[in-house]
Amino acid sequence: MSRYIRQITLPQVGDSGQQKLRYSSVLVVGAGGLGCAVLPYLAAAGIGKIGIIDGDKIEESNLHRQVLYSTDQLGFFKAKEAASAIAKNNPEVEVTVYEEYLTVKNAPQIFPEYDLIIDATDNLFIRYVIDDTCLACGKSFVYGSIHQFQGQVSVFNYKNGPRYRDIFPQENQSVPNCAEAGVLGTTVGMIGMLQANEAMKILLEIGEVLSGKLLIYDLLSNSQQVFEFGKAPEQKKPDLSISFEMVQLESLDIAESILLDVRELGEMPEVKFPQLIQVPLSVLEKESGKLEVDKEYLIFCQSGIRSRKAAELLSKKGFQNLKLIRGGAKDILQLTQNEKSIS
Amino acid sequence: MIQVKYFGLIAEAANCNSENVAEENKTLSQILSDLTSRHQLGDYNFQVAVNKKIVSNLSDHVLSDGDEIAFLPPFSGG
């Protein structure tokens, strides 16, 4: 046990705390910038079982902040390479690798195997999947996310505490990720470290956990602010004049559905689908005649903003069977690729 | 004087991290409506905190001198 002696020396840890860590299991969702900060500290501390789920592969543009990876690993799966790195540091840790993206399908199968979930993703759509699955499975999750030089950290669904949806109930929205907004490696490093610290406190049952509190850390001014929140009132509804049903693509019969892509022509990623019509939002008013008013359309765009506007526009023109697909083109692409690999 | 703090994308839209507004005795929803139209925040999603507490019912609050409002948008980078 000399590996852990310096932390066992802490009165708040001791032998009993080390045993708690030894018998704990943590799933880290995302092995990007945040995950690369979280994972080595959890492994080094002696967490018994660590799961890493990420379907992404290492790209050169990741290397300035995803410090577990090196130039000779470009093109390799992040989850596997991250697992090798932390296993090298601490062979006592059992590491499970999931070389796939988290989805509404696999989350309920994987989450029950872990005590605690860490959200180290860069995808707002997946955050809601994590939030919903944690509630369904009775798991807490440590949230971290950044925007340029600022980071947010909180713990959700902890001892029946509030969830992510209690702060941000509006699911269908556009928020830029690191690729769009830019990021310094040190910013994700700091926020990931705070997430790892919250995870340690939860597992060791020490200190004050950030449950019901949203920490915002501004790395440019070195200022930290904590905002308190509670559970949102049950009756809270989106303040939209027209509301549309949001559907999971996974739960639909793909052969029966017509997808309506309202992105501009040439926007990436390209989504291929048996029945797909593309009418950009900018010309939808003029070209709505291409669509049949009595058919059901499942609308998507890049993030959800334009699909909602398109649905509102079509609704005013008498279309009644309109649904919005959760997530955006990237999520749909991932899913259709998965379906292909399954079949 | 009310201090208003902006975070993330909202700070970019407002082109500042904080500002003071002299609008005591107005309700929170009135002030939010003024700031939303001044900085064109209508398309953004955000939550509002008053004196470091996120509020779920905006119309209930009448603000007084020294209060602090914060605009908190969701973040997505990682």
PDB file of N, CA and C in Angstrom, chain B:
ATOM      1  N   MET B   1     -28.277  50.794  -7.576  1.00  0.00           N
ATOM      2  CA  MET B   1     -27.535  50.239  -8.715  1.00  0.00           C
ATOM      3  C   MET B   1     -27.599  48.704  -8.680  1.00  0.00           C
ATOM      4  N   ILE B   2     -27.871  48.114  -9.820  1.00  0.00           N
ATOM      5  CA  ILE B   2     -27.903  46.651  -9.932  1.00  0.00           C
ATOM      6  C   ILE B   2     -26.678  46.229 -10.739  1.00  0.00           C
ATOM      7  N   GLN B   3     -25.936  45.246 -10.237  1.00  0.00           N
ATOM      8  CA  GLN B   3     -24.807  44.739 -11.021  1.00  0.00           C
ATOM      9  C   GLN B   3     -25.265  43.531 -11.849  1.00  0.00           C
ATOM     10  N   VAL B   4     -24.922  43.550 -13.130  1.00  0.00           N
ATOM     11  CA  VAL B   4     -25.314  42.446 -14.011  1.00  0.00           C
ATOM     12  C   VAL B   4     -24.053  41.739 -14.490  1.00  0.00           C
ATOM     13  N   LYS B   5     -24.015  40.409 -14.341  1.00  0.00           N
ATOM     14  CA  LYS B   5     -22.847  39.641 -14.796  1.00  0.00           C
ATOM     15  C   LYS B   5     -23.256  38.724 -15.935  1.00  0.00           C
ATOM     16  N   TYR B   6     -22.390  38.654 -16.935  1.00  0.00           N
ATOM     17  CA  TYR B   6     -22.656  37.812 -18.099  1.00  0.00           C
ATOM     18  C   TYR B   6     -21.580  36.735 -18.210  1.00  0.00           C
ATOM     19  N   PHE B   7     -21.989  35.543 -18.592  1.00  0.00           N
ATOM     20  CA  PHE B   7     -21.026  34.444 -18.743  1.00  0.00           C
ATOM     21  C   PHE B   7     -21.139  33.824 -20.133  1.00  0.00           C
ATOM     22  N   GLY B   8     -20.024  33.168 -20.532  1.00  0.00           N
ATOM     23  CA  GLY B   8     -20.006  32.385 -21.768  1.00  0.00           C
ATOM     24  C   GLY B   8     -20.426  33.199 -22.981  1.00  0.00           C
ATOM     25  N   LEU B   9     -21.274  32.585 -23.789  1.00  0.00           N
ATOM     26  CA  LEU B   9     -21.732  33.219 -25.028  1.00  0.00           C
ATOM     27  C   LEU B   9     -22.483  34.522 -24.776  1.00  0.00           C
ATOM     28  N   ILE B  10     -23.131  34.614 -23.612  1.00  0.00           N
ATOM     29  CA  ILE B  10     -23.910  35.814 -23.303  1.00  0.00           C
ATOM     30  C   ILE B  10     -22.969  37.012 -23.130  1.00  0.00           C
ATOM     31  N   ALA B  11     -21.806  36.753 -22.506  1.00  0.00           N
ATOM     32  CA  ALA B  11     -20.819  37.830 -22.338  1.00  0.00           C
ATOM     33  C   ALA B  11     -20.321  38.304 -23.706  1.00  0.00           C
ATOM     34  N   GLU B  12     -20.181  37.343 -24.631  1.00  0.00           N
ATOM     35  CA  GLU B  12     -19.754  37.727 -25.987  1.00  0.00           C
ATOM     36  C   GLU B  12     -20.825  38.575 -26.669  1.00  0.00           C
ATOM     37  N   ALA B  13     -22.082  38.171 -26.499  1.00  0.00           N
ATOM     38  CA  ALA B  13     -23.176  38.904 -27.136  1.00  0.00           C
ATOM     39  C   ALA B  13     -23.317  40.304 -26.530  1.00  0.00           C
ATOM     40  N   ALA B  14     -23.159  40.399 -25.204  1.00  0.00           N
ATOM     41  CA  ALA B  14     -23.301  41.688 -24.524  1.00  0.00           C
ATOM     42  C   ALA B  14     -22.025  42.525 -24.668  1.00  0.00           C
ATOM     43  N   ASN B  15     -20.957  41.861 -25.115  1.00  0.00           N
ATOM     44  CA  ASN B  15     -19.668  42.514 -25.307  1.00  0.00           C
ATOM     45  C   ASN B  15     -19.072  43.043 -24.000  1.00  0.00           C
ATOM     46  N   CYS B  16     -19.427  42.428 -22.895  1.00  0.00           N
ATOM     47  CA  CYS B  16     -18.813  42.766 -21.601  1.00  0.00           C
ATOM     48  C   CYS B  16     -19.114  41.633 -20.612  1.00  0.00           C
ATOM     49  N   ASN B  17     -18.288  41.559 -19.549  1.00  0.00           N
ATOM     50  CA  ASN B  17     -18.524  40.540 -18.522  1.00  0.00           C
ATOM     51  C   ASN B  17     -19.483  41.023 -17.447  1.00  0.00           C
ATOM     52  N   SER B  18     -19.543  42.339 -17.255  1.00  0.00           N
ATOM     53  CA  SER B  18     -20.470  42.862 -16.251  1.00  0.00           C
ATOM     54  C   SER B  18     -20.760  44.330 -16.538  1.00  0.00           C
ATOM     55  N   GLU B  19     -21.861  44.785 -16.012  1.00  0.00           N
ATOM     56  CA  GLU B  19     -22.216  46.207 -16.132  1.00  0.00           C
ATOM     57  C   GLU B  19     -23.160  46.560 -14.985  1.00  0.00           C
ATOM     58  N   ASN B  20     -23.249  47.850 -14.702  1.00  0.00           N
ATOM     59  CA  ASN B  20     -24.177  48.305 -13.671  1.00  0.00           C
ATOM     60  C   ASN B  20     -25.372  48.982 -14.333  1.00  0.00           C
ATOM     61  N   VAL B  21     -26.545  48.694 -13.829  1.00  0.00           N
ATOM     62  CA  VAL B  21     -27.731  49.367 -14.360  1.00  0.00           C
ATOM     63  C   VAL B  21     -28.485  50.020 -13.190  1.00  0.00           C
ATOM     64  N   ALA B  22     -28.949  51.236 -13.417  1.00  0.00           N
ATOM     65  CA  ALA B  22     -29.661  51.961 -12.357  1.00  0.00           C
ATOM     66  C   ALA B  22     -31.159  51.769 -12.551  1.00  0.00           C
ATOM     67  N   GLU B  23     -31.638  50.604 -12.138  1.00  0.00           N
ATOM     68  CA  GLU B  23     -33.046  50.310 -12.409  1.00  0.00           C
ATOM     69  C   GLU B  23     -33.718  49.683 -11.185  1.00  0.00           C
ATOM     70  N   GLU B  24     -33.511  50.291 -10.015  1.00  0.00           N
ATOM     71  CA  GLU B  24     -34.141  49.758  -8.813  1.00  0.00           C
ATOM     72  C   GLU B  24     -35.665  49.858  -8.920  1.00  0.00           C
ATOM     73  N   ASN B  25     -36.310  49.061  -8.130  1.00  0.00           N
ATOM     74  CA  ASN B  25     -37.767  49.027  -8.030  1.00  0.00           C
ATOM     75  C   ASN B  25     -38.458  48.492  -9.285  1.00  0.00           C
ATOM     76  N   LYS B  26     -37.676  47.996 -10.217  1.00  0.00           N
ATOM     77  CA  LYS B  26     -38.298  47.302 -11.346  1.00  0.00           C
ATOM     78  C   LYS B  26     -38.334  45.817 -11.003  1.00  0.00           C
ATOM     79  N   THR B  27     -39.240  45.098 -11.631  1.00  0.00           N
ATOM     80  CA  THR B  27     -39.229  43.649 -11.403  1.00  0.00           C
ATOM     81  C   THR B  27     -38.108  43.039 -12.228  1.00  0.00           C
ATOM     82  N   LEU B  28     -37.713  41.845 -11.816  1.00  0.00           N
ATOM     83  CA  LEU B  28     -36.648  41.141 -12.531  1.00  0.00           C
ATOM     84  C   LEU B  28     -37.041  40.938 -13.992  1.00  0.00           C
ATOM     85  N   SER B  29     -38.286  40.572 -14.227  1.00  0.00           N
ATOM     86  CA  SER B  29     -38.683  40.294 -15.616  1.00  0.00           C
ATOM     87  C   SER B  29     -38.619  41.566 -16.477  1.00  0.00           C
ATOM     88  N   GLN B  30     -38.911  42.727 -15.874  1.00  0.00           N
ATOM     89  CA  GLN B  30     -38.796  43.989 -16.638  1.00  0.00           C
ATOM     90  C   GLN B  30     -37.334  44.262 -17.018  1.00  0.00           C
ATOM     91  N   ILE B  31     -36.452  44.085 -16.031  1.00  0.00           N
ATOM     92  CA  ILE B  31     -35.030  44.343 -16.297  1.00  0.00           C
ATOM     93  C   ILE B  31     -34.490  43.357 -17.320  1.00  0.00           C
ATOM     94  N   LEU B  32     -34.891  42.082 -17.186  1.00  0.00           N
ATOM     95  CA  LEU B  32     -34.417  41.083 -18.139  1.00  0.00           C
ATOM     96  C   LEU B  32     -34.891  41.401 -19.548  1.00  0.00           C
ATOM     97  N   SER B  33     -36.124  41.847 -19.627  1.00  0.00           N
ATOM     98  CA  SER B  33     -36.663  42.182 -20.934  1.00  0.00           C
ATOM     99  C   SER B  33     -35.871  43.344 -21.554  1.00  0.00           C
ATOM    100  N   ASP B  34     -35.546  44.364 -20.725  1.00  0.00           N
ATOM    101  CA  ASP B  34     -34.752  45.502 -21.214  1.00  0.00           C
ATOM    102  C   ASP B  34     -33.378  45.038 -21.706  1.00  0.00           C
ATOM    103  N   LEU B  35     -32.694  44.218 -20.857  1.00  0.00           N
ATOM    104  CA  LEU B  35     -31.328  43.794 -21.202  1.00  0.00           C
ATOM    105  C   LEU B  35     -31.335  42.848 -22.393  1.00  0.00           C
ATOM    106  N   THR B  36     -32.349  41.996 -22.471  1.00  0.00           N
ATOM    107  CA  THR B  36     -32.453  41.049 -23.583  1.00  0.00           C
ATOM    108  C   THR B  36     -32.611  41.786 -24.902  1.00  0.00           C
ATOM    109  N   SER B  37     -33.417  42.845 -24.892  1.00  0.00           N
ATOM    110  CA  SER B  37     -33.580  43.560 -26.157  1.00  0.00           C
ATOM    111  C   SER B  37     -32.360  44.452 -26.443  1.00  0.00           C
ATOM    112  N   ARG B  38     -31.754  45.038 -25.394  1.00  0.00           N
ATOM    113  CA  ARG B  38     -30.589  45.901 -25.631  1.00  0.00           C
ATOM    114  C   ARG B  38     -29.411  45.109 -26.219  1.00  0.00           C
ATOM    115  N   HIS B  39     -29.195  43.889 -25.693  1.00  0.00           N
ATOM    116  CA  HIS B  39     -28.050  43.094 -26.157  1.00  0.00           C
ATOM    117  C   HIS B  39     -28.444  42.017 -27.175  1.00  0.00           C
ATOM    118  N   GLN B  40     -29.704  42.048 -27.585  1.00  0.00           N
ATOM    119  CA  GLN B  40     -30.209  41.070 -28.574  1.00  0.00           C
ATOM    120  C   GLN B  40     -29.930  39.627 -28.140  1.00  0.00           C
ATOM    121  N   LEU B  41     -30.426  39.296 -26.954  1.00  0.00           N
ATOM    122  CA  LEU B  41     -30.190  37.965 -26.394  1.00  0.00           C
ATOM    123  C   LEU B  41     -31.358  37.007 -26.637  1.00  0.00           C
ATOM    124  N   GLY B  42     -32.297  37.443 -27.481  1.00  0.00           N
ATOM    125  CA  GLY B  42     -33.527  36.670 -27.671  1.00  0.00           C
ATOM    126  C   GLY B  42     -33.314  35.238 -28.128  1.00  0.00           C
ATOM    127  N   ASP B  43     -32.258  34.991 -28.901  1.00  0.00           N
ATOM    128  CA  ASP B  43     -32.034  33.642 -29.432  1.00  0.00           C
ATOM    129  C   ASP B  43     -31.217  32.763 -28.495  1.00  0.00           C
ATOM    130  N   TYR B  44     -30.762  33.316 -27.381  1.00  0.00           N
ATOM    131  CA  TYR B  44     -29.883  32.551 -26.492  1.00  0.00           C
ATOM    132  C   TYR B  44     -30.673  31.878 -25.391  1.00  0.00           C
ATOM    133  N   ASN B  45     -30.146  30.731 -24.973  1.00  0.00           N
ATOM    134  CA  ASN B  45     -30.718  30.045 -23.824  1.00  0.00           C
ATOM    135  C   ASN B  45     -29.860  30.390 -22.608  1.00  0.00           C
ATOM    136  N   PHE B  46     -30.499  30.815 -21.536  1.00  0.00           N
ATOM    137  CA  PHE B  46     -29.729  31.084 -20.318  1.00  0.00           C
ATOM    138  C   PHE B  46     -30.640  30.969 -19.104  1.00  0.00           C
ATOM    139  N   GLN B  47     -30.012  30.810 -17.969  1.00  0.00           N
ATOM    140  CA  GLN B  47     -30.737  30.796 -16.707  1.00  0.00           C
ATOM    141  C   GLN B  47     -30.327  32.067 -15.963  1.00  0.00           C
ATOM    142  N   VAL B  48     -31.157  32.518 -15.057  1.00  0.00           N
ATOM    143  CA  VAL B  48     -30.875  33.778 -14.375  1.00  0.00           C
ATOM    144  C   VAL B  48     -30.714  33.533 -12.872  1.00  0.00           C
ATOM    145  N   ALA B  49     -29.675  34.138 -12.313  1.00  0.00           N
ATOM    146  CA  ALA B  49     -29.491  34.061 -10.864  1.00  0.00           C
ATOM    147  C   ALA B  49     -29.581  35.466 -10.276  1.00  0.00           C
ATOM    148  N   VAL B  50     -30.196  35.572  -9.121  1.00  0.00           N
ATOM    149  CA  VAL B  50     -30.209  36.836  -8.391  1.00  0.00           C
ATOM    150  C   VAL B  50     -29.494  36.602  -7.072  1.00  0.00           C
ATOM    151  N   ASN B  51     -28.490  37.402  -6.819  1.00  0.00           N
ATOM    152  CA  ASN B  51     -27.679  37.261  -5.611  1.00  0.00           C
ATOM    153  C   ASN B  51     -27.205  35.818  -5.419  1.00  0.00           C
ATOM    154  N   LYS B  52     -26.683  35.258  -6.518  1.00  0.00           N
ATOM    155  CA  LYS B  52     -26.061  33.919  -6.548  1.00  0.00           C
ATOM    156  C   LYS B  52     -27.061  32.774  -6.364  1.00  0.00           C
ATOM    157  N   LYS B  53     -28.342  33.061  -6.513  1.00  0.00           N
ATOM    158  CA  LYS B  53     -29.319  31.967  -6.462  1.00  0.00           C
ATOM    159  C   LYS B  53     -30.102  31.947  -7.767  1.00  0.00           C
ATOM    160  N   ILE B  54     -30.125  30.792  -8.417  1.00  0.00           N
ATOM    161  CA  ILE B  54     -30.849  30.669  -9.681  1.00  0.00           C
ATOM    162  C   ILE B  54     -32.344  30.730  -9.388  1.00  0.00           C
ATOM    163  N   VAL B  55     -33.039  31.591 -10.134  1.00  0.00           N
ATOM    164  CA  VAL B  55     -34.468  31.789  -9.849  1.00  0.00           C
ATOM    165  C   VAL B  55     -35.317  31.087 -10.899  1.00  0.00           C
ATOM    166  N   SER B  56     -36.370  30.433 -10.420  1.00  0.00           N
ATOM    167  CA  SER B  56     -37.223  29.727 -11.375  1.00  0.00           C
ATOM    168  C   SER B  56     -38.441  30.564 -11.760  1.00  0.00           C
ATOM    169  N   ASN B  57     -38.848  31.477 -10.879  1.00  0.00           N
ATOM    170  CA  ASN B  57     -40.000  32.315 -11.228  1.00  0.00           C
ATOM    171  C   ASN B  57     -39.574  33.780 -11.310  1.00  0.00           C
ATOM    172  N   LEU B  58     -39.368  34.232 -12.530  1.00  0.00           N
ATOM    173  CA  LEU B  58     -38.771  35.552 -12.739  1.00  0.00           C
ATOM    174  C   LEU B  58     -39.667  36.698 -12.282  1.00  0.00           C
ATOM    175  N   SER B  59     -40.961  36.541 -12.418  1.00  0.00           N
ATOM    176  CA  SER B  59     -41.843  37.685 -12.168  1.00  0.00           C
ATOM    177  C   SER B  59     -41.973  38.014 -10.682  1.00  0.00           C
ATOM    178  N   ASP B  60     -41.570  37.065  -9.816  1.00  0.00           N
ATOM    179  CA  ASP B  60     -41.751  37.279  -8.383  1.00  0.00           C
ATOM    180  C   ASP B  60     -40.808  38.326  -7.800  1.00  0.00           C
ATOM    181  N   HIS B  61     -39.695  38.576  -8.488  1.00  0.00           N
ATOM    182  CA  HIS B  61     -38.639  39.376  -7.868  1.00  0.00           C
ATOM    183  C   HIS B  61     -38.739  40.864  -8.170  1.00  0.00           C
ATOM    184  N   VAL B  62     -38.713  41.671  -7.116  1.00  0.00           N
ATOM    185  CA  VAL B  62     -38.496  43.111  -7.299  1.00  0.00           C
ATOM    186  C   VAL B  62     -37.080  43.367  -6.804  1.00  0.00           C
ATOM    187  N   LEU B  63     -36.297  44.039  -7.629  1.00  0.00           N
ATOM    188  CA  LEU B  63     -34.881  44.186  -7.292  1.00  0.00           C
ATOM    189  C   LEU B  63     -34.650  45.462  -6.501  1.00  0.00           C
ATOM    190  N   SER B  64     -33.660  45.402  -5.628  1.00  0.00           N
ATOM    191  CA  SER B  64     -33.318  46.606  -4.873  1.00  0.00           C
ATOM    192  C   SER B  64     -31.835  46.913  -5.022  1.00  0.00           C
ATOM    193  N   ASP B  65     -31.472  48.104  -4.571  1.00  0.00           N
ATOM    194  CA  ASP B  65     -30.106  48.600  -4.731  1.00  0.00           C
ATOM    195  C   ASP B  65     -29.095  47.584  -4.186  1.00  0.00           C
ATOM    196  N   GLY B  66     -28.049  47.327  -4.972  1.00  0.00           N
ATOM    197  CA  GLY B  66     -27.000  46.408  -4.514  1.00  0.00           C
ATOM    198  C   GLY B  66     -27.221  44.964  -4.942  1.00  0.00           C
ATOM    199  N   ASP B  67     -28.372  44.651  -5.529  1.00  0.00           N
ATOM    200  CA  ASP B  67     -28.615  43.284  -5.988  1.00  0.00           C
ATOM    201  C   ASP B  67     -27.716  42.967  -7.190  1.00  0.00           C
ATOM    202  N   GLU B  68     -27.477  41.669  -7.356  1.00  0.00           N
ATOM    203  CA  GLU B  68     -26.647  41.227  -8.486  1.00  0.00           C
ATOM    204  C   GLU B  68     -27.427  40.209  -9.315  1.00  0.00           C
ATOM    205  N   ILE B  69     -27.460  40.444 -10.616  1.00  0.00           N
ATOM    206  CA  ILE B  69     -28.105  39.490 -11.529  1.00  0.00           C
ATOM    207  C   ILE B  69     -27.012  38.810 -12.338  1.00  0.00           C
ATOM    208  N   ALA B  70     -27.156  37.508 -12.597  1.00  0.00           N
ATOM    209  CA  ALA B  70     -26.192  36.815 -13.466  1.00  0.00           C
ATOM    210  C   ALA B  70     -26.930  36.079 -14.573  1.00  0.00           C
ATOM    211  N   PHE B  71     -26.396  36.169 -15.779  1.00  0.00           N
ATOM    212  CA  PHE B  71     -26.919  35.429 -16.933  1.00  0.00           C
ATOM    213  C   PHE B  71     -26.050  34.192 -17.128  1.00  0.00           C
ATOM    214  N   LEU B  72     -26.627  33.016 -16.955  1.00  0.00           N
ATOM    215  CA  LEU B  72     -25.845  31.781 -17.001  1.00  0.00           C
ATOM    216  C   LEU B  72     -26.283  30.916 -18.181  1.00  0.00           C
ATOM    217  N   PRO B  73     -25.491  30.846 -19.220  1.00  0.00           N
ATOM    218  CA  PRO B  73     -25.836  29.963 -20.344  1.00  0.00           C
ATOM    219  C   PRO B  73     -25.256  28.558 -20.131  1.00  0.00           C
ATOM    220  N   PRO B  74     -25.796  27.553 -20.818  1.00  0.00           N
ATOM    221  CA  PRO B  74     -25.146  26.237 -20.762  1.00  0.00           C
ATOM    222  C   PRO B  74     -23.817  26.290 -21.514  1.00  0.00           C
ATOM    223  N   PHE B  75     -22.835  25.533 -21.036  1.00  0.00           N
ATOM    224  CA  PHE B  75     -21.560  25.393 -21.749  1.00  0.00           C
ATOM    225  C   PHE B  75     -21.556  24.025 -22.420  1.00  0.00           C
ATOM    226  N   SER B  76     -20.685  23.872 -23.423  1.00  0.00           N
ATOM    227  CA  SER B  76     -20.685  22.567 -24.094  1.00  0.00           C
ATOM    228  C   SER B  76     -19.302  22.029 -24.413  1.00  0.00           C
ATOM    229  N   GLY B  77     -18.244  22.800 -24.196  1.00  0.00           N
ATOM    230  CA  GLY B  77     -16.912  22.346 -24.588  1.00  0.00           C
ATOM    231  C   GLY B  77     -16.312  21.368 -23.598  1.00  0.00           C
ATOM    232  N   GLY B  78     -15.455  20.487 -24.109  1.00  0.00           N
ATOM    233  CA  GLY B  78     -14.802  19.559 -23.193  1.00  0.00           C
ATOM    234  C   GLY B  78     -13.642  18.847 -23.868  1.00  0.00           C
TER     235      GLY B  78
END
